[in-house]
PDB file of N, CA and C in Angstrom:
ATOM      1  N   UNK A   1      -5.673  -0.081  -3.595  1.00  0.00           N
ATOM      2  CA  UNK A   1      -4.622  -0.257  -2.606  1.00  0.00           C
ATOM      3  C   UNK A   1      -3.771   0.997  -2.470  1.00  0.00           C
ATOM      4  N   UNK A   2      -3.250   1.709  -3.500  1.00  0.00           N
ATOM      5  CA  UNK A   2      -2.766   3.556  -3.824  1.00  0.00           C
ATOM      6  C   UNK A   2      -3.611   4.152  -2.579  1.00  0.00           C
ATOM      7  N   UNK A   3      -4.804   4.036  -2.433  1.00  0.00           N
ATOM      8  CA  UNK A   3      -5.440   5.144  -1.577  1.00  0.00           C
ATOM      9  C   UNK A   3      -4.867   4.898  -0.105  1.00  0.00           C
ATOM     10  N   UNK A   4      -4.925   3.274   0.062  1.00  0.00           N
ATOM     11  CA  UNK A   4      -4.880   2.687   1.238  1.00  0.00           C
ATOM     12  C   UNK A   4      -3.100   3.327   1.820  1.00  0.00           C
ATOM     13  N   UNK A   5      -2.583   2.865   1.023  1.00  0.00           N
ATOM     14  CA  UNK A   5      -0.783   3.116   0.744  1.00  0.00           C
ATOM     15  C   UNK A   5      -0.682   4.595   1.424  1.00  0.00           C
ATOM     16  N   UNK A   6      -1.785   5.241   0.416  1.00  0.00           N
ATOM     17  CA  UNK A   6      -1.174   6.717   0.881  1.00  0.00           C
ATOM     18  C   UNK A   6      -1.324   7.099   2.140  1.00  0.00           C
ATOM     19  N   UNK A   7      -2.616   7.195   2.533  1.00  0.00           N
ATOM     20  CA  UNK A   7      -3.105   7.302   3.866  1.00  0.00           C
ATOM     21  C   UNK A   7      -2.067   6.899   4.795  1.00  0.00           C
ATOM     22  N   UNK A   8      -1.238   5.470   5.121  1.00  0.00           N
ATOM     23  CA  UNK A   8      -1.115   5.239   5.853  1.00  0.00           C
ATOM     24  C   UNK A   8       0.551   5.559   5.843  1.00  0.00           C
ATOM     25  N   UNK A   9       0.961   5.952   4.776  1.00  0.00           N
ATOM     26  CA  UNK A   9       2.170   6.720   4.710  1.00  0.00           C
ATOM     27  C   UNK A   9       1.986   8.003   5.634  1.00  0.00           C
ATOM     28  N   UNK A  10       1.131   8.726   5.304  1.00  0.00           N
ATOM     29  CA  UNK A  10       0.642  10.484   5.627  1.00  0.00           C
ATOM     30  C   UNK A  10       1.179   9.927   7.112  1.00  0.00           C
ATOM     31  N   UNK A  11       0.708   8.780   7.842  1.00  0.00           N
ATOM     32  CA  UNK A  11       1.326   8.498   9.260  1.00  0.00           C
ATOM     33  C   UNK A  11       2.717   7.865   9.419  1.00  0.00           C
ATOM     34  N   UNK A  12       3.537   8.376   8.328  1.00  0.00           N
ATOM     35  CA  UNK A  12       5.113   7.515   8.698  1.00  0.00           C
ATOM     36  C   UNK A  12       5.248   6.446   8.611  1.00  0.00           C
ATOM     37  N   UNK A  13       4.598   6.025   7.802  1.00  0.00           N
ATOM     38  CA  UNK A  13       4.665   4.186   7.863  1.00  0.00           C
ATOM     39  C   UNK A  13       4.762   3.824   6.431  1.00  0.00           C
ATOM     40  N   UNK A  14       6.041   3.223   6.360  1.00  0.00           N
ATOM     41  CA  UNK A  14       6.486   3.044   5.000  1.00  0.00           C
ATOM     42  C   UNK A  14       5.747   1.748   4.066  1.00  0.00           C
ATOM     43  N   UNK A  15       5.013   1.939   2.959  1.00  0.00           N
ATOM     44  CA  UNK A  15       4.425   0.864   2.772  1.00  0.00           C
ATOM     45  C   UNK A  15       4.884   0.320   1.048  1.00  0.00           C
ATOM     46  N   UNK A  16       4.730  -0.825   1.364  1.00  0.00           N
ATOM     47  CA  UNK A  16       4.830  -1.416  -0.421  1.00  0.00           C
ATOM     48  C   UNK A  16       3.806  -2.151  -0.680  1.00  0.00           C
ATOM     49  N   UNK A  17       3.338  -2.371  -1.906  1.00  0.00           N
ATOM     50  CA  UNK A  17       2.241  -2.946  -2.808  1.00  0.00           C
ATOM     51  C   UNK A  17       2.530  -4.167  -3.226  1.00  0.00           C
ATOM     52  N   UNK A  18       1.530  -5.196  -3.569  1.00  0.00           N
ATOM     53  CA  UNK A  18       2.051  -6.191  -4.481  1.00  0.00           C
ATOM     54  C   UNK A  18       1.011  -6.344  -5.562  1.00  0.00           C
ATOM     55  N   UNK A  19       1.168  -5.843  -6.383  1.00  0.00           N
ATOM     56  CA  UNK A  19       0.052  -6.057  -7.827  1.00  0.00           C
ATOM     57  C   UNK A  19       0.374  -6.932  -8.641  1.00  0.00           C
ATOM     58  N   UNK A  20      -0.658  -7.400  -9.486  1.00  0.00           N
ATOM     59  CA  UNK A  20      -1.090  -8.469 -10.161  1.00  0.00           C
ATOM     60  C   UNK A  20      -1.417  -7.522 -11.407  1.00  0.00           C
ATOM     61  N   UNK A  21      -1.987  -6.415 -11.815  1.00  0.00           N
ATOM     62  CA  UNK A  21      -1.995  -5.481 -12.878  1.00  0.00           C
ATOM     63  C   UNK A  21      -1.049  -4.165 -12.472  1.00  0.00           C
ATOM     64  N   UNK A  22      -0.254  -4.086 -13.754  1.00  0.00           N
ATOM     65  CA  UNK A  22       0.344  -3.318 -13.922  1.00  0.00           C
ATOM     66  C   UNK A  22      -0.492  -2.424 -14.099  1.00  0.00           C
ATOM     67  N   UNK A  23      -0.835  -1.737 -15.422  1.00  0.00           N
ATOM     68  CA  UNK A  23      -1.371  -0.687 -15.761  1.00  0.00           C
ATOM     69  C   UNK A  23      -2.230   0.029 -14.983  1.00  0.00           C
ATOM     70  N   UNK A  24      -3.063  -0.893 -13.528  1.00  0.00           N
ATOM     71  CA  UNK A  24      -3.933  -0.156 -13.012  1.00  0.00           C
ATOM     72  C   UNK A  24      -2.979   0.999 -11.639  1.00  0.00           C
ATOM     73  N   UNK A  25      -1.479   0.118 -11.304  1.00  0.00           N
ATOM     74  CA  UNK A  25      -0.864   0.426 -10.616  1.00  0.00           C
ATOM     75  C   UNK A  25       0.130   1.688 -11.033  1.00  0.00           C
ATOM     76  N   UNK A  26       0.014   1.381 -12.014  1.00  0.00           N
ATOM     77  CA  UNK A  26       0.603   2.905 -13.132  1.00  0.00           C
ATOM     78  C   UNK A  26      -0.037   3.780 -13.228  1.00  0.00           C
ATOM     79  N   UNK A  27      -1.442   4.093 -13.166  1.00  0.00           N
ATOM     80  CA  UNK A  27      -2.521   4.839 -12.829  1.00  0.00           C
ATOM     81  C   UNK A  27      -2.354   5.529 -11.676  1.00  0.00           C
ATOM     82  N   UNK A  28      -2.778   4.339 -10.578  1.00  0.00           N
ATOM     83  CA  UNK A  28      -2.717   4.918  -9.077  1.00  0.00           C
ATOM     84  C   UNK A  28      -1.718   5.465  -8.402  1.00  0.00           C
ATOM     85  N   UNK A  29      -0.860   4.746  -9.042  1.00  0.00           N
ATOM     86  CA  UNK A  29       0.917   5.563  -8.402  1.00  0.00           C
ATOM     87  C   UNK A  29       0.878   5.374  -7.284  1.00  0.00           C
ATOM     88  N   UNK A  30       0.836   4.168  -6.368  1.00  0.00           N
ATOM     89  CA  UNK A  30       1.512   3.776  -5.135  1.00  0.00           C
ATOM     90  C   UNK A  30       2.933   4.040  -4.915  1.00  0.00           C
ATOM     91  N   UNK A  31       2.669   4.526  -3.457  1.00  0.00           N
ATOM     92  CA  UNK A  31       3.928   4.794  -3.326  1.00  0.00           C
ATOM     93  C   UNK A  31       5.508   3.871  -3.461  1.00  0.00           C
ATOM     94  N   UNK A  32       4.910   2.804  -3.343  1.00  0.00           N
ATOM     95  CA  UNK A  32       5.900   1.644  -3.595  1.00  0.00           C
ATOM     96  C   UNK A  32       5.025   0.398  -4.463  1.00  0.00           C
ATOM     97  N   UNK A  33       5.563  -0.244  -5.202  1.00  0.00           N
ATOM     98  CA  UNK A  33       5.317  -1.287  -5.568  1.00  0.00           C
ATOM     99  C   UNK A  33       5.964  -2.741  -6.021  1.00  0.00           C
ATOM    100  N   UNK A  34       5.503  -3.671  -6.120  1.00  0.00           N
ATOM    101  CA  UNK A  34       6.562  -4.548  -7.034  1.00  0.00           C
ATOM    102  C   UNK A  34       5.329  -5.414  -7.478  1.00  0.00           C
ATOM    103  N   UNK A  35       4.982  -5.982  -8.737  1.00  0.00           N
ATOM    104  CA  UNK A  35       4.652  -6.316  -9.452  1.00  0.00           C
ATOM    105  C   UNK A  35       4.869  -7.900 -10.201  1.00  0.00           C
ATOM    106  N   UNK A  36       3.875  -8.545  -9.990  1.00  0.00           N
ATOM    107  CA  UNK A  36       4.259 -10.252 -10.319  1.00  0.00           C
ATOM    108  C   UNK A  36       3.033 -10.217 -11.728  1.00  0.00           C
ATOM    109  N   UNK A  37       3.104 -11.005 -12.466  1.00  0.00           N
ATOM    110  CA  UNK A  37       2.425 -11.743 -13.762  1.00  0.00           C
ATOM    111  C   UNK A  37       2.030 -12.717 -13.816  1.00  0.00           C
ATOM    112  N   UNK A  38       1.032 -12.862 -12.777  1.00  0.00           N
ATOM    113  CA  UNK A  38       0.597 -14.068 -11.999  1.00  0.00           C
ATOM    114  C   UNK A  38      -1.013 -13.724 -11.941  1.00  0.00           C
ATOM    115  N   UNK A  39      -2.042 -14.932 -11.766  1.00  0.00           N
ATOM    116  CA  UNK A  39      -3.763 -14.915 -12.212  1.00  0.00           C
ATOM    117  C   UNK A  39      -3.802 -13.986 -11.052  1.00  0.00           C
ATOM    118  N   UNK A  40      -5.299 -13.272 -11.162  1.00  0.00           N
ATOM    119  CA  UNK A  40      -6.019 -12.589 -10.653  1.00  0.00           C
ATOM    120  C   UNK A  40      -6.404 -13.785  -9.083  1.00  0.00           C
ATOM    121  N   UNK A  41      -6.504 -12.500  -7.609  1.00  0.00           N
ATOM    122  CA  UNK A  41      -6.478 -13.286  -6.677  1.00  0.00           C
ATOM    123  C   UNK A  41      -5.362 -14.059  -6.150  1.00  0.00           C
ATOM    124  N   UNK A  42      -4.142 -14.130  -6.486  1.00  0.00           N
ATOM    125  CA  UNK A  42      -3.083 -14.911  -5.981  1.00  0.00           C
ATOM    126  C   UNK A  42      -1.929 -13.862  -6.202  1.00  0.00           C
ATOM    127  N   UNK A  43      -1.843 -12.774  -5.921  1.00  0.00           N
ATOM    128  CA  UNK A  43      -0.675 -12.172  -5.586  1.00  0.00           C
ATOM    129  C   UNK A  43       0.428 -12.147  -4.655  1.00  0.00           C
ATOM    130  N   UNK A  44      -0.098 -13.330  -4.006  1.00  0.00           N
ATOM    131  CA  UNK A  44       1.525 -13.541  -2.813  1.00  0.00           C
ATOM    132  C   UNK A  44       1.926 -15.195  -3.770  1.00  0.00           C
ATOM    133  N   UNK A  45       1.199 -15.972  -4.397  1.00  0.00           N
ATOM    134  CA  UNK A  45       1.535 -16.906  -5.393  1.00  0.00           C
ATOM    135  C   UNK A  45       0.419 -17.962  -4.938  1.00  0.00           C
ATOM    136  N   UNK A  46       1.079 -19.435  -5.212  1.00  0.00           N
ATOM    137  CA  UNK A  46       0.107 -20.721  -5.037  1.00  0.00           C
ATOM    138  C   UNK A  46      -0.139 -20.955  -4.123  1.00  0.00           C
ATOM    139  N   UNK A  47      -1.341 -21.458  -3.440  1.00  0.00           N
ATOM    140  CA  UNK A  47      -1.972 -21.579  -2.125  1.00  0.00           C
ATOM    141  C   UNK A  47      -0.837 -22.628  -1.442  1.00  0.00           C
ATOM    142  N   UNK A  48      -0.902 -22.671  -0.309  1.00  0.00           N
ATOM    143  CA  UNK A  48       0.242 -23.860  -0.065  1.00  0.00           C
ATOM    144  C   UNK A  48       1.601 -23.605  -0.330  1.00  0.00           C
ATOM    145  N   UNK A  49       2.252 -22.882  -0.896  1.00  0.00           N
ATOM    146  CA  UNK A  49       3.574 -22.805  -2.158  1.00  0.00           C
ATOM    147  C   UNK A  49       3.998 -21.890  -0.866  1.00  0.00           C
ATOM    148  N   UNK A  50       4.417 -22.115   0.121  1.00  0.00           N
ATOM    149  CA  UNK A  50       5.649 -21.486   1.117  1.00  0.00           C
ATOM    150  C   UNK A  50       7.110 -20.983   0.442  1.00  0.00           C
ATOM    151  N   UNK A  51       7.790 -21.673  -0.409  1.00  0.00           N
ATOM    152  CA  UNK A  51       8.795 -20.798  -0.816  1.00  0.00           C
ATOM    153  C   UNK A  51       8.444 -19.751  -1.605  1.00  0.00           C
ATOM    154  N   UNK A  52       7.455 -19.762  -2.214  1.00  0.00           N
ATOM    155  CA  UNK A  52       7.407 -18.970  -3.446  1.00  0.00           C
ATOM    156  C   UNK A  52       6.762 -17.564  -3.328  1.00  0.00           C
ATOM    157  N   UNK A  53       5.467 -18.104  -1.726  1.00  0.00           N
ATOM    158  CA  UNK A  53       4.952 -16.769  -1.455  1.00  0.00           C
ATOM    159  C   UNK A  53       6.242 -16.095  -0.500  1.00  0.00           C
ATOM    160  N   UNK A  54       7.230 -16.934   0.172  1.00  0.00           N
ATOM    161  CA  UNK A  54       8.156 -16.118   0.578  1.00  0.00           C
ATOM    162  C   UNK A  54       9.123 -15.565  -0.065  1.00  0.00           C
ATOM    163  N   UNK A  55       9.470 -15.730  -1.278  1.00  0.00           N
ATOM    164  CA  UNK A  55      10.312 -15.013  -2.139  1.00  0.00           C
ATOM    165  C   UNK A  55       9.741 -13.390  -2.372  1.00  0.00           C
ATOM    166  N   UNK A  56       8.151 -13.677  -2.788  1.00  0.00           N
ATOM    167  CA  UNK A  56       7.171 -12.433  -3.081  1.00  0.00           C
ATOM    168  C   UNK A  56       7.722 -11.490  -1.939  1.00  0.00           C
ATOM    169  N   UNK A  57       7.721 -11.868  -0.629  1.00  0.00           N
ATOM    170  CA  UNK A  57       7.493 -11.200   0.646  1.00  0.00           C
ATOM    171  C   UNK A  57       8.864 -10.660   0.818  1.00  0.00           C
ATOM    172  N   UNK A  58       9.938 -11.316   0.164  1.00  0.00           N
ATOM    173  CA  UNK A  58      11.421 -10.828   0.540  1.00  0.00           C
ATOM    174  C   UNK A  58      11.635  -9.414   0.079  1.00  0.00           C
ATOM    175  N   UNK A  59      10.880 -10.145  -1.596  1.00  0.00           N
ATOM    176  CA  UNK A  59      11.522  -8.447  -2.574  1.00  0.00           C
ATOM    177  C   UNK A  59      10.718  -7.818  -2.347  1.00  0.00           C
ATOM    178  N   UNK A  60       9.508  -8.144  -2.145  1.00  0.00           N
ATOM    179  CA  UNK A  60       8.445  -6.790  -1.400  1.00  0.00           C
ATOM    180  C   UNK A  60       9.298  -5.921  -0.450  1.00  0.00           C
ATOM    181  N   UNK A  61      10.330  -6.697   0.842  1.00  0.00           N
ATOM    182  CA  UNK A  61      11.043  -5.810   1.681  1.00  0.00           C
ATOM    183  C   UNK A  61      11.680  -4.849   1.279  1.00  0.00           C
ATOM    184  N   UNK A  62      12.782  -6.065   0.549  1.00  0.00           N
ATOM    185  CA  UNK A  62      13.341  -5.230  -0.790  1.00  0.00           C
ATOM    186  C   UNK A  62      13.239  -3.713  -1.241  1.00  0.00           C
ATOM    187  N   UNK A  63      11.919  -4.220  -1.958  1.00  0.00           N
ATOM    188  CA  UNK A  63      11.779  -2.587  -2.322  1.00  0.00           C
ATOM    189  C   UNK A  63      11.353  -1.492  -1.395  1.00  0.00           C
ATOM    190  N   UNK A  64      10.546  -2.325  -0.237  1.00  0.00           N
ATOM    191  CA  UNK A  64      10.497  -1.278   0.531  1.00  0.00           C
ATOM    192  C   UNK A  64      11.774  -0.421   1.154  1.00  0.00           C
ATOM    193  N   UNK A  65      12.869  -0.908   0.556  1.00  0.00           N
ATOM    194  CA  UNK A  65      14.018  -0.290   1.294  1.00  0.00           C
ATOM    195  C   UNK A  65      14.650   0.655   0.101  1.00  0.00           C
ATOM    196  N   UNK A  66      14.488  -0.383  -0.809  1.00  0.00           N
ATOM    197  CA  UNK A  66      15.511   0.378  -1.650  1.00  0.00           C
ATOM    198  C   UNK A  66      14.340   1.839  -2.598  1.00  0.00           C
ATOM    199  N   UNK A  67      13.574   1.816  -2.963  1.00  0.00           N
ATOM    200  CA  UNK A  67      12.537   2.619  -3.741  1.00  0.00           C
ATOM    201  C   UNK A  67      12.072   3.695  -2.674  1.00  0.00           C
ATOM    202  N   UNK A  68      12.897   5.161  -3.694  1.00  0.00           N
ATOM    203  CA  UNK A  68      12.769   5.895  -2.674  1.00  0.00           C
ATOM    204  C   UNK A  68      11.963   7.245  -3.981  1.00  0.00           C
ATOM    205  N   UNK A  69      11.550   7.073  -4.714  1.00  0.00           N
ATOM    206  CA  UNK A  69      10.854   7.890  -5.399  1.00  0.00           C
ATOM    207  C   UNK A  69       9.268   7.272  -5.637  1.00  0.00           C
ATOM    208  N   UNK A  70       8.165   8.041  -5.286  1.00  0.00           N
ATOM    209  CA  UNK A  70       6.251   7.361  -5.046  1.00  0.00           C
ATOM    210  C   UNK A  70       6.514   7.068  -6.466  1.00  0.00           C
ATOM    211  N   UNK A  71       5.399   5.949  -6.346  1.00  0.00           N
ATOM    212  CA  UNK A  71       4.910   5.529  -8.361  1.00  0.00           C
ATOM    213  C   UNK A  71       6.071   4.334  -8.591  1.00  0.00           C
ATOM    214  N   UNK A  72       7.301   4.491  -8.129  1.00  0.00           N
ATOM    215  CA  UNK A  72       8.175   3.734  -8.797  1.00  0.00           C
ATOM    216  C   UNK A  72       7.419   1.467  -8.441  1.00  0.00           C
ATOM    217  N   UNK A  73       7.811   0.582  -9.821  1.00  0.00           N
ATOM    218  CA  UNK A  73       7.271  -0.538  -9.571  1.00  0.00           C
ATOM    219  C   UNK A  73       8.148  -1.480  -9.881  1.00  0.00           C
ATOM    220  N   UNK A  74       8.211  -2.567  -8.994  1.00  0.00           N
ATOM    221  CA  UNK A  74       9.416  -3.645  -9.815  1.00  0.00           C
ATOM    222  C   UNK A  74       9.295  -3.925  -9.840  1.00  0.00           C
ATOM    223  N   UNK A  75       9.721  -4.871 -11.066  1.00  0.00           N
ATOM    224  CA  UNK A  75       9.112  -5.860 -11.978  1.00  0.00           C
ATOM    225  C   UNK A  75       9.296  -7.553 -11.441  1.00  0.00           C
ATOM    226  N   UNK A  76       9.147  -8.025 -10.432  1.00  0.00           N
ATOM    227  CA  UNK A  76       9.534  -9.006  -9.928  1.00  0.00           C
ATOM    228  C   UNK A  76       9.345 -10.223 -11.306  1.00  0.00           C
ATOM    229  N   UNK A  77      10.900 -11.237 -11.023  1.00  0.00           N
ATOM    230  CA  UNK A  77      11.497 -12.189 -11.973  1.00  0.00           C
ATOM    231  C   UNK A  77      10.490 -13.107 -12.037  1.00  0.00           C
ATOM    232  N   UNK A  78       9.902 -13.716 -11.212  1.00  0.00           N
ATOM    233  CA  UNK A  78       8.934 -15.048 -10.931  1.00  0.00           C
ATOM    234  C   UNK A  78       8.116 -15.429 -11.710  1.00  0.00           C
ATOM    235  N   UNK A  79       8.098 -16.461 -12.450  1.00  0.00           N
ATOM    236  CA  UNK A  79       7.140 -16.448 -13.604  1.00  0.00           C
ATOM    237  C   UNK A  79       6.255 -17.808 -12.724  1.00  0.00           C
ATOM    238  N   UNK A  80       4.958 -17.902 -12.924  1.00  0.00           N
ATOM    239  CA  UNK A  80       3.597 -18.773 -12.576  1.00  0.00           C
ATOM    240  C   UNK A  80       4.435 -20.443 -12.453  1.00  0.00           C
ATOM    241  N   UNK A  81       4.333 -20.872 -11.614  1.00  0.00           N
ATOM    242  CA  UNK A  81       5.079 -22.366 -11.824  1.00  0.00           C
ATOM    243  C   UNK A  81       5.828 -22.811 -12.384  1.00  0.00           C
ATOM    244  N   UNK A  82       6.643 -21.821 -13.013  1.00  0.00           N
ATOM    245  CA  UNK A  82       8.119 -22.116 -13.675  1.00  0.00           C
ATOM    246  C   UNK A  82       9.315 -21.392 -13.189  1.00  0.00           C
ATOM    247  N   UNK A  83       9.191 -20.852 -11.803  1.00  0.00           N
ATOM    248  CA  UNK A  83      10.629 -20.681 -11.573  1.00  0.00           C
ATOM    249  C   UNK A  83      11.034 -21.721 -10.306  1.00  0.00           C
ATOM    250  N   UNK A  84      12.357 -21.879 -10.172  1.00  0.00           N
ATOM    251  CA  UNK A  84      12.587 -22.999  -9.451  1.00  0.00           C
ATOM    252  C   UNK A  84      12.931 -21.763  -7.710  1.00  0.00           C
ATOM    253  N   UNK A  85      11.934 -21.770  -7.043  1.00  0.00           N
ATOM    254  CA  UNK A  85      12.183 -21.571  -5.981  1.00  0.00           C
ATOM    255  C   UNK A  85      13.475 -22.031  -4.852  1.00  0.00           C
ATOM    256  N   UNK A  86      13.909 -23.180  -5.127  1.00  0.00           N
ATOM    257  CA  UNK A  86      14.755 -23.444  -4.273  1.00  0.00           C
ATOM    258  C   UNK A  86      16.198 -22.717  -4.670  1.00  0.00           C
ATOM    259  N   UNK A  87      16.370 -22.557  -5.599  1.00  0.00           N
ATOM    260  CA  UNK A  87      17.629 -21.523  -6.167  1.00  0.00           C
ATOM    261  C   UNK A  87      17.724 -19.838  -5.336  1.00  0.00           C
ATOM    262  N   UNK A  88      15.872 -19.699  -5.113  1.00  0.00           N
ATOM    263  CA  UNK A  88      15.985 -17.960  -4.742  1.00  0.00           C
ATOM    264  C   UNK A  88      16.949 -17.490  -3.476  1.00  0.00           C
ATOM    265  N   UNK A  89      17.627 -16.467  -3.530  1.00  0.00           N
ATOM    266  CA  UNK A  89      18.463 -16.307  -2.650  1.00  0.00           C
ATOM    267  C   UNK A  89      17.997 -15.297  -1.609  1.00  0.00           C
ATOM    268  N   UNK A  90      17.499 -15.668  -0.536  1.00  0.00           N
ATOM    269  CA  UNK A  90      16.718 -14.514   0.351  1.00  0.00           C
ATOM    270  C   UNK A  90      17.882 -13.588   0.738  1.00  0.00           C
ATOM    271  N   UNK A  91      17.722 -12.093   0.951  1.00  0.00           N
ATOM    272  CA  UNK A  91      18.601 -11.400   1.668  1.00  0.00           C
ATOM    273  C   UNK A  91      19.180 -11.748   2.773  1.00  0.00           C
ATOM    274  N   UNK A  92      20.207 -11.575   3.344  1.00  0.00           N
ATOM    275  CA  UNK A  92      20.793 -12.140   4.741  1.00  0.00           C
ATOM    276  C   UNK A  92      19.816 -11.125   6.123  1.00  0.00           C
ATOM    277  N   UNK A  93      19.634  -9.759   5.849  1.00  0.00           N
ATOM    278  CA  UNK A  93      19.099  -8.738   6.479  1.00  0.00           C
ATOM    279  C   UNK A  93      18.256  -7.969   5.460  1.00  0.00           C
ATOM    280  N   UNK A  94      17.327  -7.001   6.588  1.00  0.00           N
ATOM    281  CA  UNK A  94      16.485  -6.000   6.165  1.00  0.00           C
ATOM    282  C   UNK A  94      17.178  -4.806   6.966  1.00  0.00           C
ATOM    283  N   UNK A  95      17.450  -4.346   6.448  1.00  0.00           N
ATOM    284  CA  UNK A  95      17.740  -3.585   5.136  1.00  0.00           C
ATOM    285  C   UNK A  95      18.578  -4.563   4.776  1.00  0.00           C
ATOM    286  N   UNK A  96      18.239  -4.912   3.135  1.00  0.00           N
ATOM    287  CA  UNK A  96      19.795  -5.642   2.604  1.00  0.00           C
ATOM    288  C   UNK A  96      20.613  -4.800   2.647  1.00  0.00           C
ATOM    289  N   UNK A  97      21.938  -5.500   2.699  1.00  0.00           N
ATOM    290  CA  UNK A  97      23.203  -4.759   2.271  1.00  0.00           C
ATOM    291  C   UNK A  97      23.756  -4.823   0.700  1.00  0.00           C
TER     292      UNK A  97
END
């Protein structure tokens, strides 16, 4: 996904990652990332699970706003069917304030 990222940066287009392995993303050094601890194949979360893949999608924005050095990854909070989604607090705007 690093190769894909870069490329399509080289055209002004700001991009973020969502990985499922760290270490391989520490390697590749995407230009943006954020990072969940969640099975292989489900990196936006549980099939069906609307709040939870939209939480993924918020702080993905997130960082696309705030992460302004390539390589950098965040460690997103969400743990596999134990965080209570209805608590998450989406940003009001993109760019947050």
């Amino acid at each position: 996904m690093g190769l894909i990222q870069r490329e399509i940066e080289k055209a002004g287009i700001a991009t973020v990652g969502v990985s499922i392995v760290r270490d391989y993303s520490e390697k590749v050094r995407p230009p943006r990332t954020v990072f969940v601890r969640w099975p292989f194949g489900h990196p936006l979360g549980e099939p069906g699970n609307a709040p939870q893949q939209r939480a993924v999608i918020c702080e993905a924005f997130k960082a696309l706003y705030a992460l302004e050095e390539p390589g950098q990854i965040v460690d997103l909070p969400f743990a596999w069917r134990r965080f209570d989604y209805a608590k998450y607090q989406e940003p009001e705007s993109f760019p947050p304030t």
